[in-house]
CHARMM-style PDB file with segment names, atoms N, HN, CA, C and O in Angstrom:
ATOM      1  N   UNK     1     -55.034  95.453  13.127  1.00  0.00      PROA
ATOM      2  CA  UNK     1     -55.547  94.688  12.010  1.00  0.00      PROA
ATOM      3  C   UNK     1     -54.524  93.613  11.624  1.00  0.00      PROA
ATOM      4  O   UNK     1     -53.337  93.938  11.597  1.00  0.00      PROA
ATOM      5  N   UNK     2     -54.965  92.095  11.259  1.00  0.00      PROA
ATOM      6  HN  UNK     2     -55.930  91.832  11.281  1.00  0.00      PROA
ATOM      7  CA  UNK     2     -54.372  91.051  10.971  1.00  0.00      PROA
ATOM      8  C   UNK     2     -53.909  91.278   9.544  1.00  0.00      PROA
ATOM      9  O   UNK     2     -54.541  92.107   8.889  1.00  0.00      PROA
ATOM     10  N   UNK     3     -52.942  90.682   9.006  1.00  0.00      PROA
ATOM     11  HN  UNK     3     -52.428  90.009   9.538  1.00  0.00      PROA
ATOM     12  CA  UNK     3     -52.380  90.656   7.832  1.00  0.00      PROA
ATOM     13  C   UNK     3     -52.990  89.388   7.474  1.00  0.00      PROA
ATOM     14  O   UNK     3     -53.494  88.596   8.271  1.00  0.00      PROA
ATOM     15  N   UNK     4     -52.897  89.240   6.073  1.00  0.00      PROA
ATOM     16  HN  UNK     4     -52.487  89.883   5.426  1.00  0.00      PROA
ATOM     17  CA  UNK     4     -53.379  88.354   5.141  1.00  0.00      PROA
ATOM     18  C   UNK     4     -52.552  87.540   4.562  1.00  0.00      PROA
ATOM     19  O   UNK     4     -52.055  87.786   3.462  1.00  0.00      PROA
ATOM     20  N   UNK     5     -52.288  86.361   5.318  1.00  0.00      PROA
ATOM     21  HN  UNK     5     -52.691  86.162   6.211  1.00  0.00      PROA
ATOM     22  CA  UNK     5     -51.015  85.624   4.506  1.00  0.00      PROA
ATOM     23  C   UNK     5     -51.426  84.055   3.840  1.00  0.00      PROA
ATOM     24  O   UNK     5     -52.142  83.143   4.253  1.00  0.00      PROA
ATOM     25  N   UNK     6     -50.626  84.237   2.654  1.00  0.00      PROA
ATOM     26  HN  UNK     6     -50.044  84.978   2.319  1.00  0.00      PROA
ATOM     27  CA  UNK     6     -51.324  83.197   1.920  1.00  0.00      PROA
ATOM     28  C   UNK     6     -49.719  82.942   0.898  1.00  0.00      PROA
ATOM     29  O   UNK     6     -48.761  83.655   0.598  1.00  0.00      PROA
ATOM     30  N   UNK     7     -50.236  81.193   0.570  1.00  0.00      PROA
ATOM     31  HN  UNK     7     -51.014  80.614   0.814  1.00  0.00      PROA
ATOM     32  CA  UNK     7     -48.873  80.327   0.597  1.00  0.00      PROA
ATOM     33  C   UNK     7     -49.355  79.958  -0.715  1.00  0.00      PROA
ATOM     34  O   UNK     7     -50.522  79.593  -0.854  1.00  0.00      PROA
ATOM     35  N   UNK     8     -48.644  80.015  -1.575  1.00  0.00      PROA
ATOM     36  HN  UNK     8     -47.696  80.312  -1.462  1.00  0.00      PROA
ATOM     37  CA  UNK     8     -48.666  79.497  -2.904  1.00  0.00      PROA
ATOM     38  C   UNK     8     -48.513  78.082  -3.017  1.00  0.00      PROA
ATOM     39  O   UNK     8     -47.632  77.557  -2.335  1.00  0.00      PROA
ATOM     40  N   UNK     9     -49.563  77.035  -4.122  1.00  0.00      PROA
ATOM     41  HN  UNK     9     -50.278  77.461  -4.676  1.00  0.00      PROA
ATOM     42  CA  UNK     9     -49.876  75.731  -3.809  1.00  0.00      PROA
ATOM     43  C   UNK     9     -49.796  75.428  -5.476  1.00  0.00      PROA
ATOM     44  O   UNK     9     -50.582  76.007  -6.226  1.00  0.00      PROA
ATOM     45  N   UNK    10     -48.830  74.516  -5.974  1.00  0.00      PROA
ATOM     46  HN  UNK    10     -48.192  74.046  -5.364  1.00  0.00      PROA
ATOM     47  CA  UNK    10     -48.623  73.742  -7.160  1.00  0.00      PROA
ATOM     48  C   UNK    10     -49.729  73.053  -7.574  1.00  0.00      PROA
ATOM     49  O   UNK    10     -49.952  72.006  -6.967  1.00  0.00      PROA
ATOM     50  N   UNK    11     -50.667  73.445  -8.667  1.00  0.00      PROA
ATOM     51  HN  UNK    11     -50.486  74.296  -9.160  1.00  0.00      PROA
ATOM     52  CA  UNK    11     -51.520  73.067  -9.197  1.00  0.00      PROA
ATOM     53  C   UNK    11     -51.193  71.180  -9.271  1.00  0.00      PROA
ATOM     54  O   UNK    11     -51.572  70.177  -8.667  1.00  0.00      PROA
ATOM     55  N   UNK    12     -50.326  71.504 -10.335  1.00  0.00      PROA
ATOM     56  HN  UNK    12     -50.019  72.319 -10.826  1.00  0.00      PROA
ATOM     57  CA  UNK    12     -49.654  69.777 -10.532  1.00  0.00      PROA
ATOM     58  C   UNK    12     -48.341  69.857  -9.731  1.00  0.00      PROA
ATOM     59  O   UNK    12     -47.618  70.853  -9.701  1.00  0.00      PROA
ATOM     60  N   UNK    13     -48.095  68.616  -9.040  1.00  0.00      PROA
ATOM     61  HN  UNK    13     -48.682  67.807  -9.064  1.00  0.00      PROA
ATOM     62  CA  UNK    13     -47.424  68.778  -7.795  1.00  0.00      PROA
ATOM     63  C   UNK    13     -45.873  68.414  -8.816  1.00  0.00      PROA
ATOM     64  O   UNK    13     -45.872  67.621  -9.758  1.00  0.00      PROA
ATOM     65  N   UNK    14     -44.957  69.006  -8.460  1.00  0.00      PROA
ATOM     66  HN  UNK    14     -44.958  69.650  -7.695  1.00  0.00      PROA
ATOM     67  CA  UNK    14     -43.411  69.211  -8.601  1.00  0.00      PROA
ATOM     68  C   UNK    14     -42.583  67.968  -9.142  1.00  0.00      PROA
ATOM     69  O   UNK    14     -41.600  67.851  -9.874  1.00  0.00      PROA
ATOM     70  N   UNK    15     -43.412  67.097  -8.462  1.00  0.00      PROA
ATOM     71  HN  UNK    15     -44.210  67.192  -7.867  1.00  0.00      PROA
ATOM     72  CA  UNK    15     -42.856  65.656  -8.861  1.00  0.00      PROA
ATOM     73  C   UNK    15     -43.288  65.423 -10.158  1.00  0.00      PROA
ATOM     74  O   UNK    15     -42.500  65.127 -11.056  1.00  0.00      PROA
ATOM     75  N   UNK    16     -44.551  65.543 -10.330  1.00  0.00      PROA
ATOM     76  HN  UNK    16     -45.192  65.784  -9.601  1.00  0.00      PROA
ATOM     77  CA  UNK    16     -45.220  65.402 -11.806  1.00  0.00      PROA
ATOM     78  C   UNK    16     -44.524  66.045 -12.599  1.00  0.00      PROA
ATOM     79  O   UNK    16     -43.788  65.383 -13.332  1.00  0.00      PROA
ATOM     80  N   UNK    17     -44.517  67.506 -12.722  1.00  0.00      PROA
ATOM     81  HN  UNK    17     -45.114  68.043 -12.126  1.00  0.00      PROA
ATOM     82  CA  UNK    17     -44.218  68.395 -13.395  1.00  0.00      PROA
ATOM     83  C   UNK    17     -42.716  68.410 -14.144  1.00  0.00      PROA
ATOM     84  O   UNK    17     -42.397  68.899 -15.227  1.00  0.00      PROA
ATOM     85  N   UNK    18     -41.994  67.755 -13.246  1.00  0.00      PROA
ATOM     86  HN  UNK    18     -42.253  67.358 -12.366  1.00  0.00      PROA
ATOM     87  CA  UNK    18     -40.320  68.072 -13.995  1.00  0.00      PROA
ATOM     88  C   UNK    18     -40.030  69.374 -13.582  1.00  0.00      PROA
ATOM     89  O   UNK    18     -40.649  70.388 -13.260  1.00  0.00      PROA
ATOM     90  N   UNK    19     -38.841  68.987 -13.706  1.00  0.00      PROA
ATOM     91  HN  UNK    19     -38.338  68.164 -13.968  1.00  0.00      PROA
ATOM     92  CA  UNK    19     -38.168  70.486 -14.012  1.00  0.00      PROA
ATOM     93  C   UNK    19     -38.583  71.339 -15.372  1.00  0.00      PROA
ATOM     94  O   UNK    19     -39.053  71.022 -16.465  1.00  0.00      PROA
ATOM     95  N   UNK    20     -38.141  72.679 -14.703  1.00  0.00      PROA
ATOM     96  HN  UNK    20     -37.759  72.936 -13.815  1.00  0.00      PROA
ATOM     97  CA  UNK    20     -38.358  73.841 -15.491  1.00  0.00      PROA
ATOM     98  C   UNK    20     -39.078  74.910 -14.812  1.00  0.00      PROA
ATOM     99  O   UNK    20     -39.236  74.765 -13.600  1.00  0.00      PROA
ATOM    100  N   UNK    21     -39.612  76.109 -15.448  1.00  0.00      PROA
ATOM    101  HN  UNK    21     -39.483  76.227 -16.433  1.00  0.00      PROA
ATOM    102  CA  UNK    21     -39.802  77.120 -14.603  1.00  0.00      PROA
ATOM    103  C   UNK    21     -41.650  76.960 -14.317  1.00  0.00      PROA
ATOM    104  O   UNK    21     -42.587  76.398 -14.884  1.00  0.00      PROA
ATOM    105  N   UNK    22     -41.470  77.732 -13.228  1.00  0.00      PROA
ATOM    106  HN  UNK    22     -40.708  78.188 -12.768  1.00  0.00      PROA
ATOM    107  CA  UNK    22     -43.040  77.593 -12.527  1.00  0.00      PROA
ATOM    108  C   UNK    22     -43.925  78.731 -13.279  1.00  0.00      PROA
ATOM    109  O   UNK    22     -43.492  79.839 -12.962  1.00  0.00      PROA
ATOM    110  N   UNK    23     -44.583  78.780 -13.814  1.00  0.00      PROA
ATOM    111  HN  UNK    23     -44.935  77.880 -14.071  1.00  0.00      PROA
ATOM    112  CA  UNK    23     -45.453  79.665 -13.943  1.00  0.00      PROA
ATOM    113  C   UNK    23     -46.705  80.435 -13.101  1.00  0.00      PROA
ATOM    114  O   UNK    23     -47.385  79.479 -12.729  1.00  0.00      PROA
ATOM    115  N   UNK    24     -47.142  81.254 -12.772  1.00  0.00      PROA
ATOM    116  HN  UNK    24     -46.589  82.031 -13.074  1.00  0.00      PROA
ATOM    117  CA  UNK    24     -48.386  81.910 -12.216  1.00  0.00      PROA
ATOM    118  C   UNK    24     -49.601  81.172 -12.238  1.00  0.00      PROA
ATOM    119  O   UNK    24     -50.096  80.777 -11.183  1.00  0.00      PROA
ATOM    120  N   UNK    25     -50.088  80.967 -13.263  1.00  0.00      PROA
ATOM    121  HN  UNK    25     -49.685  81.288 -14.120  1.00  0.00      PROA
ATOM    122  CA  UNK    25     -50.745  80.085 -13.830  1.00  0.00      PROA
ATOM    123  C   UNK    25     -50.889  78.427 -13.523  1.00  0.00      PROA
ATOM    124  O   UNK    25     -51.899  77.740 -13.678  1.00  0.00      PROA
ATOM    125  N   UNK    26     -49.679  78.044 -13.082  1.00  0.00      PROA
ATOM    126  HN  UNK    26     -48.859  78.602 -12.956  1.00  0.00      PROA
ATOM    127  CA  UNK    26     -49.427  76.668 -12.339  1.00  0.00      PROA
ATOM    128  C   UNK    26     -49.898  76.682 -11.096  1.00  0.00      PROA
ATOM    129  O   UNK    26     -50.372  75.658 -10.604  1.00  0.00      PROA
ATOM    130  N   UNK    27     -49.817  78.100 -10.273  1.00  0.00      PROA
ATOM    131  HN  UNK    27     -49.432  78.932 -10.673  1.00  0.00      PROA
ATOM    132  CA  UNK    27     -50.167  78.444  -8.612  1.00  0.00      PROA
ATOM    133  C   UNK    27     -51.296  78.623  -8.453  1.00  0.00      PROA
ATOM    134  O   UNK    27     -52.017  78.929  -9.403  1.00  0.00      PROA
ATOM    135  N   UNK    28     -51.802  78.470  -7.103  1.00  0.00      PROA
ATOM    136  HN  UNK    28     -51.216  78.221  -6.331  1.00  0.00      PROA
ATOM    137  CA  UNK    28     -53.046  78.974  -6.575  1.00  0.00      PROA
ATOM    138  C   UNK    28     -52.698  79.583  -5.057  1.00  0.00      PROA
ATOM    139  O   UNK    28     -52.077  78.993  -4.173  1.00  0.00      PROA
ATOM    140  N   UNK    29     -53.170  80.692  -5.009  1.00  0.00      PROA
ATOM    141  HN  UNK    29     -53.675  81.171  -5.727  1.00  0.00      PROA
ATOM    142  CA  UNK    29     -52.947  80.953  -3.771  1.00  0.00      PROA
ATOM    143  C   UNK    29     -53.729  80.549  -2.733  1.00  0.00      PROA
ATOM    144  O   UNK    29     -54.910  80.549  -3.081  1.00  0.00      PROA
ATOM    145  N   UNK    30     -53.516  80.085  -1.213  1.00  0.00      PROA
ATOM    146  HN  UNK    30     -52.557  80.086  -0.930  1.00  0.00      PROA
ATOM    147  CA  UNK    30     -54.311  79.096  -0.317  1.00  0.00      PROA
ATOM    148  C   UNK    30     -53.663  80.099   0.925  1.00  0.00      PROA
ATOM    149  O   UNK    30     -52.640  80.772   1.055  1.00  0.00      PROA
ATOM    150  N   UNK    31     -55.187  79.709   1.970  1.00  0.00      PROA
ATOM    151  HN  UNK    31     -56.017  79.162   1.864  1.00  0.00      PROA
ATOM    152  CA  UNK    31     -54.506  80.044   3.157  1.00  0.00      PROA
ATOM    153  C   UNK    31     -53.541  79.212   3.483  1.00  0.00      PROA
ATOM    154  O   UNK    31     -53.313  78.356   2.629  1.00  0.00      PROA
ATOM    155  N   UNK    32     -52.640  79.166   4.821  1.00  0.00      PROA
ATOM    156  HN  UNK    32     -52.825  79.861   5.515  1.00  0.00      PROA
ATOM    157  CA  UNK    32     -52.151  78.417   5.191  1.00  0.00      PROA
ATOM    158  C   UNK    32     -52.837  76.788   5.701  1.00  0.00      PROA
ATOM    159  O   UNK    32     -52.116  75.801   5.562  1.00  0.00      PROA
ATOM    160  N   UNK    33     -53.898  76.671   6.137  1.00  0.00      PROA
ATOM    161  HN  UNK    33     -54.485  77.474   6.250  1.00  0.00      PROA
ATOM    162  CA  UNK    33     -54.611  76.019   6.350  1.00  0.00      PROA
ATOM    163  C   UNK    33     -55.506  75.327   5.661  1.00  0.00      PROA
ATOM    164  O   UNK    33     -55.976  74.252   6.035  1.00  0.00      PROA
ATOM    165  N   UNK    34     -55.800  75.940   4.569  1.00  0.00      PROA
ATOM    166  HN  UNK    34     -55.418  76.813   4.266  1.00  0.00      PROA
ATOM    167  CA  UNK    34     -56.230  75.080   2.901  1.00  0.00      PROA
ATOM    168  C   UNK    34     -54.839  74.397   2.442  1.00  0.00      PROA
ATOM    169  O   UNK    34     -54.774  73.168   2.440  1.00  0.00      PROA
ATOM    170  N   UNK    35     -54.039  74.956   2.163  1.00  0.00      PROA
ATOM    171  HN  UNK    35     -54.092  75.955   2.165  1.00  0.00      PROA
ATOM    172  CA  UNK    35     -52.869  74.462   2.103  1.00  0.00      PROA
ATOM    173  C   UNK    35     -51.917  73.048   2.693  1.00  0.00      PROA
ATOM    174  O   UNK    35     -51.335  72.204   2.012  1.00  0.00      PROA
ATOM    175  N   UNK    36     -52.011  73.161   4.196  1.00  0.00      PROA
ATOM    176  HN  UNK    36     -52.484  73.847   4.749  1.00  0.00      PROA
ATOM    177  CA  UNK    36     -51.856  72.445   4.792  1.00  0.00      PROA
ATOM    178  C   UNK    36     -52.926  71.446   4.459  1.00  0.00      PROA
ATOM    179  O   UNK    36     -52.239  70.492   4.093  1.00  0.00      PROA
ATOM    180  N   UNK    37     -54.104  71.090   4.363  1.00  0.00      PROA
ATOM    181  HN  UNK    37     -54.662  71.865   4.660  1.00  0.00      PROA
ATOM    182  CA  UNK    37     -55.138  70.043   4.661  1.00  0.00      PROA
ATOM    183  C   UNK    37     -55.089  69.577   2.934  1.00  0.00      PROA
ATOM    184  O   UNK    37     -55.323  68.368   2.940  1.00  0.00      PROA
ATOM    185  N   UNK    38     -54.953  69.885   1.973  1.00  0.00      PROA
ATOM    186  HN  UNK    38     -54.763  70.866   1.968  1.00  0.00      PROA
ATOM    187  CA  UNK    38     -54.996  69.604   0.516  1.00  0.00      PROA
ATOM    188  C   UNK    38     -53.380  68.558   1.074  1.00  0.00      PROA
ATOM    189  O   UNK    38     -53.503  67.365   1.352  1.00  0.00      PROA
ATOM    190  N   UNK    39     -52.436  69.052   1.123  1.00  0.00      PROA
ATOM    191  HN  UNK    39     -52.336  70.021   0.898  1.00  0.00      PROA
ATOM    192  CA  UNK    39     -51.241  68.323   1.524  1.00  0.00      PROA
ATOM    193  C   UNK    39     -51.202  67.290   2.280  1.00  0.00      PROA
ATOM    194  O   UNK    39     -50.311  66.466   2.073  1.00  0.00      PROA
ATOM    195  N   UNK    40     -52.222  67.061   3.416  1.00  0.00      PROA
ATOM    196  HN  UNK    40     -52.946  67.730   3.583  1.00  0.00      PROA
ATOM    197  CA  UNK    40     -52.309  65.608   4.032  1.00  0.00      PROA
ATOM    198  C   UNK    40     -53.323  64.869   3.354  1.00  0.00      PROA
ATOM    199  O   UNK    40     -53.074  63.668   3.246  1.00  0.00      PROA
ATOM    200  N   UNK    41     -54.481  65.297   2.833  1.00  0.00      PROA
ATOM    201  HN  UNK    41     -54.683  66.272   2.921  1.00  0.00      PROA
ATOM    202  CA  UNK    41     -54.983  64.470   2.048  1.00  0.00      PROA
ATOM    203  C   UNK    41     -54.709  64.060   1.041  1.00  0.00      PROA
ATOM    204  O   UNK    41     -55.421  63.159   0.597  1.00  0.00      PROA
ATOM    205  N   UNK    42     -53.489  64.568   0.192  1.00  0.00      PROA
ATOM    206  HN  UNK    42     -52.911  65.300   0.552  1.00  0.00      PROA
ATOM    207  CA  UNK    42     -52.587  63.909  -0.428  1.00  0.00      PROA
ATOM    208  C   UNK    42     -51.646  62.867  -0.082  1.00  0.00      PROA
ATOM    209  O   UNK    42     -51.131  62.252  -1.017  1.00  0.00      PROA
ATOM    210  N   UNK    43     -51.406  62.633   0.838  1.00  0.00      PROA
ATOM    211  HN  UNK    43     -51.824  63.132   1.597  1.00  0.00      PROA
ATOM    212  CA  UNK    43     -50.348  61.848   1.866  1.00  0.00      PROA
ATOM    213  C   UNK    43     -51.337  61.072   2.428  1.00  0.00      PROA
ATOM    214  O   UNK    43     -50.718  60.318   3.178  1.00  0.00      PROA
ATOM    215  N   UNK    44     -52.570  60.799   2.512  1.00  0.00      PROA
ATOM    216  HN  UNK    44     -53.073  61.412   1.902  1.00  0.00      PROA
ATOM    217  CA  UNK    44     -53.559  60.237   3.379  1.00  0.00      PROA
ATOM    218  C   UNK    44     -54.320  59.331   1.726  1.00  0.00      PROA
ATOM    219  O   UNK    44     -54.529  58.119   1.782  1.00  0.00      PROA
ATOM    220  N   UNK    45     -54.575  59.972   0.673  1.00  0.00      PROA
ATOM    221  HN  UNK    45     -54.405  60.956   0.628  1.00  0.00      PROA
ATOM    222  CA  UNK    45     -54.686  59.199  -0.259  1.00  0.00      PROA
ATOM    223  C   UNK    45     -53.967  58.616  -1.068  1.00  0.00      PROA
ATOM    224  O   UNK    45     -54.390  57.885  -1.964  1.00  0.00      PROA
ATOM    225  N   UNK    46     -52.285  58.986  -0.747  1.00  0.00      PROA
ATOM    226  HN  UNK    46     -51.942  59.580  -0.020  1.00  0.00      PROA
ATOM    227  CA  UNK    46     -51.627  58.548  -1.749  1.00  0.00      PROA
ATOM    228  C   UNK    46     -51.857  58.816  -3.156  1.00  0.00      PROA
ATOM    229  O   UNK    46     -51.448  57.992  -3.973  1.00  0.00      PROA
ATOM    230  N   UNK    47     -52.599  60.107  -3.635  1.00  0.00      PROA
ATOM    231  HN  UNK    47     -52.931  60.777  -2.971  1.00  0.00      PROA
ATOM    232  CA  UNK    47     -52.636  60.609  -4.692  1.00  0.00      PROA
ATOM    233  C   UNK    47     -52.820  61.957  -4.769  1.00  0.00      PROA
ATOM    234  O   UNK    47     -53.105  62.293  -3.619  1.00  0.00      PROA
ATOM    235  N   UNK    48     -52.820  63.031  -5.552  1.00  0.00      PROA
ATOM    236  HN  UNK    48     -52.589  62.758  -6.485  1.00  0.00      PROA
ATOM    237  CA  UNK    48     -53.099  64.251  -5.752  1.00  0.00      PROA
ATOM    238  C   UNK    48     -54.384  64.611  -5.458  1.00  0.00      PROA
ATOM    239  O   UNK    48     -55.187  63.756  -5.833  1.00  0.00      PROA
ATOM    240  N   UNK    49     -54.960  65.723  -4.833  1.00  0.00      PROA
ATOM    241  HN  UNK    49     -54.308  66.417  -4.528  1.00  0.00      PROA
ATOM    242  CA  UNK    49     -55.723  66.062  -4.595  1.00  0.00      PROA
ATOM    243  C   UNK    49     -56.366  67.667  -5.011  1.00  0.00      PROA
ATOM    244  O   UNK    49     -56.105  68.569  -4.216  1.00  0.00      PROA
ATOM    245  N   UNK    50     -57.218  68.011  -6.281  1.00  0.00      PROA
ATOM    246  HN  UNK    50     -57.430  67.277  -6.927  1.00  0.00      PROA
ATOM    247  CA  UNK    50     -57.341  68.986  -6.451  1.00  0.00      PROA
ATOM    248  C   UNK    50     -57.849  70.234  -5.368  1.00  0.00      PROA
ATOM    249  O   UNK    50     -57.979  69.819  -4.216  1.00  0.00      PROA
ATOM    250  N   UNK    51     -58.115  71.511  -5.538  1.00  0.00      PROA
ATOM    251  HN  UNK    51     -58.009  71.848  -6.473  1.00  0.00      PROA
ATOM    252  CA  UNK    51     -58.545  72.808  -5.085  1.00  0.00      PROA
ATOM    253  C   UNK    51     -59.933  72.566  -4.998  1.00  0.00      PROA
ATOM    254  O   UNK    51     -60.401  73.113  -3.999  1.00  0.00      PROA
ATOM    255  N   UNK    52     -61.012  71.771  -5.865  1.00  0.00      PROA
ATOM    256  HN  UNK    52     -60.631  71.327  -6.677  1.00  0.00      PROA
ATOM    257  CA  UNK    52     -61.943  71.401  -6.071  1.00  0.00      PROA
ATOM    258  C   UNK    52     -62.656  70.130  -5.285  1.00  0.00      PROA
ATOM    259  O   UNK    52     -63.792  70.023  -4.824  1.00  0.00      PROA
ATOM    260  N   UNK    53     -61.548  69.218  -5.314  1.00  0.00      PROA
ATOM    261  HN  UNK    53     -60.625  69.306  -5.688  1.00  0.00      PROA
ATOM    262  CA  UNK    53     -61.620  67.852  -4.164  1.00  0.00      PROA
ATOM    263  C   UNK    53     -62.355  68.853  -2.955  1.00  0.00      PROA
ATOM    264  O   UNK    53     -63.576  68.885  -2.800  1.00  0.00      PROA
ATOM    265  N   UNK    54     -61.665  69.427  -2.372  1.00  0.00      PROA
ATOM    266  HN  UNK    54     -60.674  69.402  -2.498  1.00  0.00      PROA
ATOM    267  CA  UNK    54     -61.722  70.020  -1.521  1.00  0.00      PROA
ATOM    268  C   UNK    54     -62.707  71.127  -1.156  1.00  0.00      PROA
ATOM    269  O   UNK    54     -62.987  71.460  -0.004  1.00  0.00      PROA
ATOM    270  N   UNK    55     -63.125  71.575  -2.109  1.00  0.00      PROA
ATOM    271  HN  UNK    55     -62.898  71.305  -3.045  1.00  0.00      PROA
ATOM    272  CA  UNK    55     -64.229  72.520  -1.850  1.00  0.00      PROA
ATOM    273  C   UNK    55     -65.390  71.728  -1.816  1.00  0.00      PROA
ATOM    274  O   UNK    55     -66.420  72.100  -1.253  1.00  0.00      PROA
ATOM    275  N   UNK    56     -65.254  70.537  -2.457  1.00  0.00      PROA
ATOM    276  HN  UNK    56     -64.417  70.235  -2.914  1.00  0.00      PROA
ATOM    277  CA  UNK    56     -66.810  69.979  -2.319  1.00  0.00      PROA
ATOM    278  C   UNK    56     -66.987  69.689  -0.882  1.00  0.00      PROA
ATOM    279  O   UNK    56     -68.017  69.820  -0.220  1.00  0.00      PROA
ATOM    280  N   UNK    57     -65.924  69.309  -0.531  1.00  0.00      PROA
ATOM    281  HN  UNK    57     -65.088  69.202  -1.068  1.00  0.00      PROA
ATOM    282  CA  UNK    57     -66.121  68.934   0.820  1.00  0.00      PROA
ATOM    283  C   UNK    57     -65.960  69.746   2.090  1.00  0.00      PROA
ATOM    284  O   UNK    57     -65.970  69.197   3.192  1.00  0.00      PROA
ATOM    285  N   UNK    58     -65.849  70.727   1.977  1.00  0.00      PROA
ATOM    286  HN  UNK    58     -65.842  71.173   1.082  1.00  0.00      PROA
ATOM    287  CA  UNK    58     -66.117  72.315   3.012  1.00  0.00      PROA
ATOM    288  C   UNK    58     -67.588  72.067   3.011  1.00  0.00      PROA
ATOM    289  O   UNK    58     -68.071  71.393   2.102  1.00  0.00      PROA
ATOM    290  N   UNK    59     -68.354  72.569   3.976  1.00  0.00      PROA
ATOM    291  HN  UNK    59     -67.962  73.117   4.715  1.00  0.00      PROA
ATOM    292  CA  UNK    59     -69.552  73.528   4.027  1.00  0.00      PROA
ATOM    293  C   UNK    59     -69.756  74.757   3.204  1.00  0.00      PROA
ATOM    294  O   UNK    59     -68.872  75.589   3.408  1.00  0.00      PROA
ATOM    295  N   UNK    60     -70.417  75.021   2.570  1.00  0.00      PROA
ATOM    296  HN  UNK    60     -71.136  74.346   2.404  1.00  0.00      PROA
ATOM    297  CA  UNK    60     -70.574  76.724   2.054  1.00  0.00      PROA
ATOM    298  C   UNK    60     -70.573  77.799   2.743  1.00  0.00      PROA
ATOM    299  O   UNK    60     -71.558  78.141   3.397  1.00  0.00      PROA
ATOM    300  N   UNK    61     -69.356  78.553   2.688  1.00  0.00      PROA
ATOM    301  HN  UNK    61     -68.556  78.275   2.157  1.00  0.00      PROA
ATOM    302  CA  UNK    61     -68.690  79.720   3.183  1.00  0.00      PROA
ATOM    303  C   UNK    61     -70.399  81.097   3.621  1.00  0.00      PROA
ATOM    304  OT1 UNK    61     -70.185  82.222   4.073  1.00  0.00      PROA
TER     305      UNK     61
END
């Protein structure tokens, strides 16, 4: 059986945010691969890209 690994993803990205401490609440947990693709389409739009951006644009699971 495969393990389940999943990468914690900054709601508001680090740069925005400032320093100070991260909260739970700031995270979302992502596969590696949600993760990864939210991150180039950030780099591909030159702007932030929500958890939501992104689901609209999946197919339904």
């Amino acid at each position: 059986m495969q393990e389940a690994i999943f990468e914690a993803h900054h709601l508001v990205p680090l740069a925005e945010a400032g320093e100070g401490k991260t909260r739970l609440a700031d995270l979302a947990l992502l596969c590696a691969c949600c993760h990864r693709l939210i991150h180039r389409m950030m780099i591909a739009r030159a702007a932030p890209v929500t958890i939501q951006d992104v689901k609209t644009m999946l197919p339904p699971a």
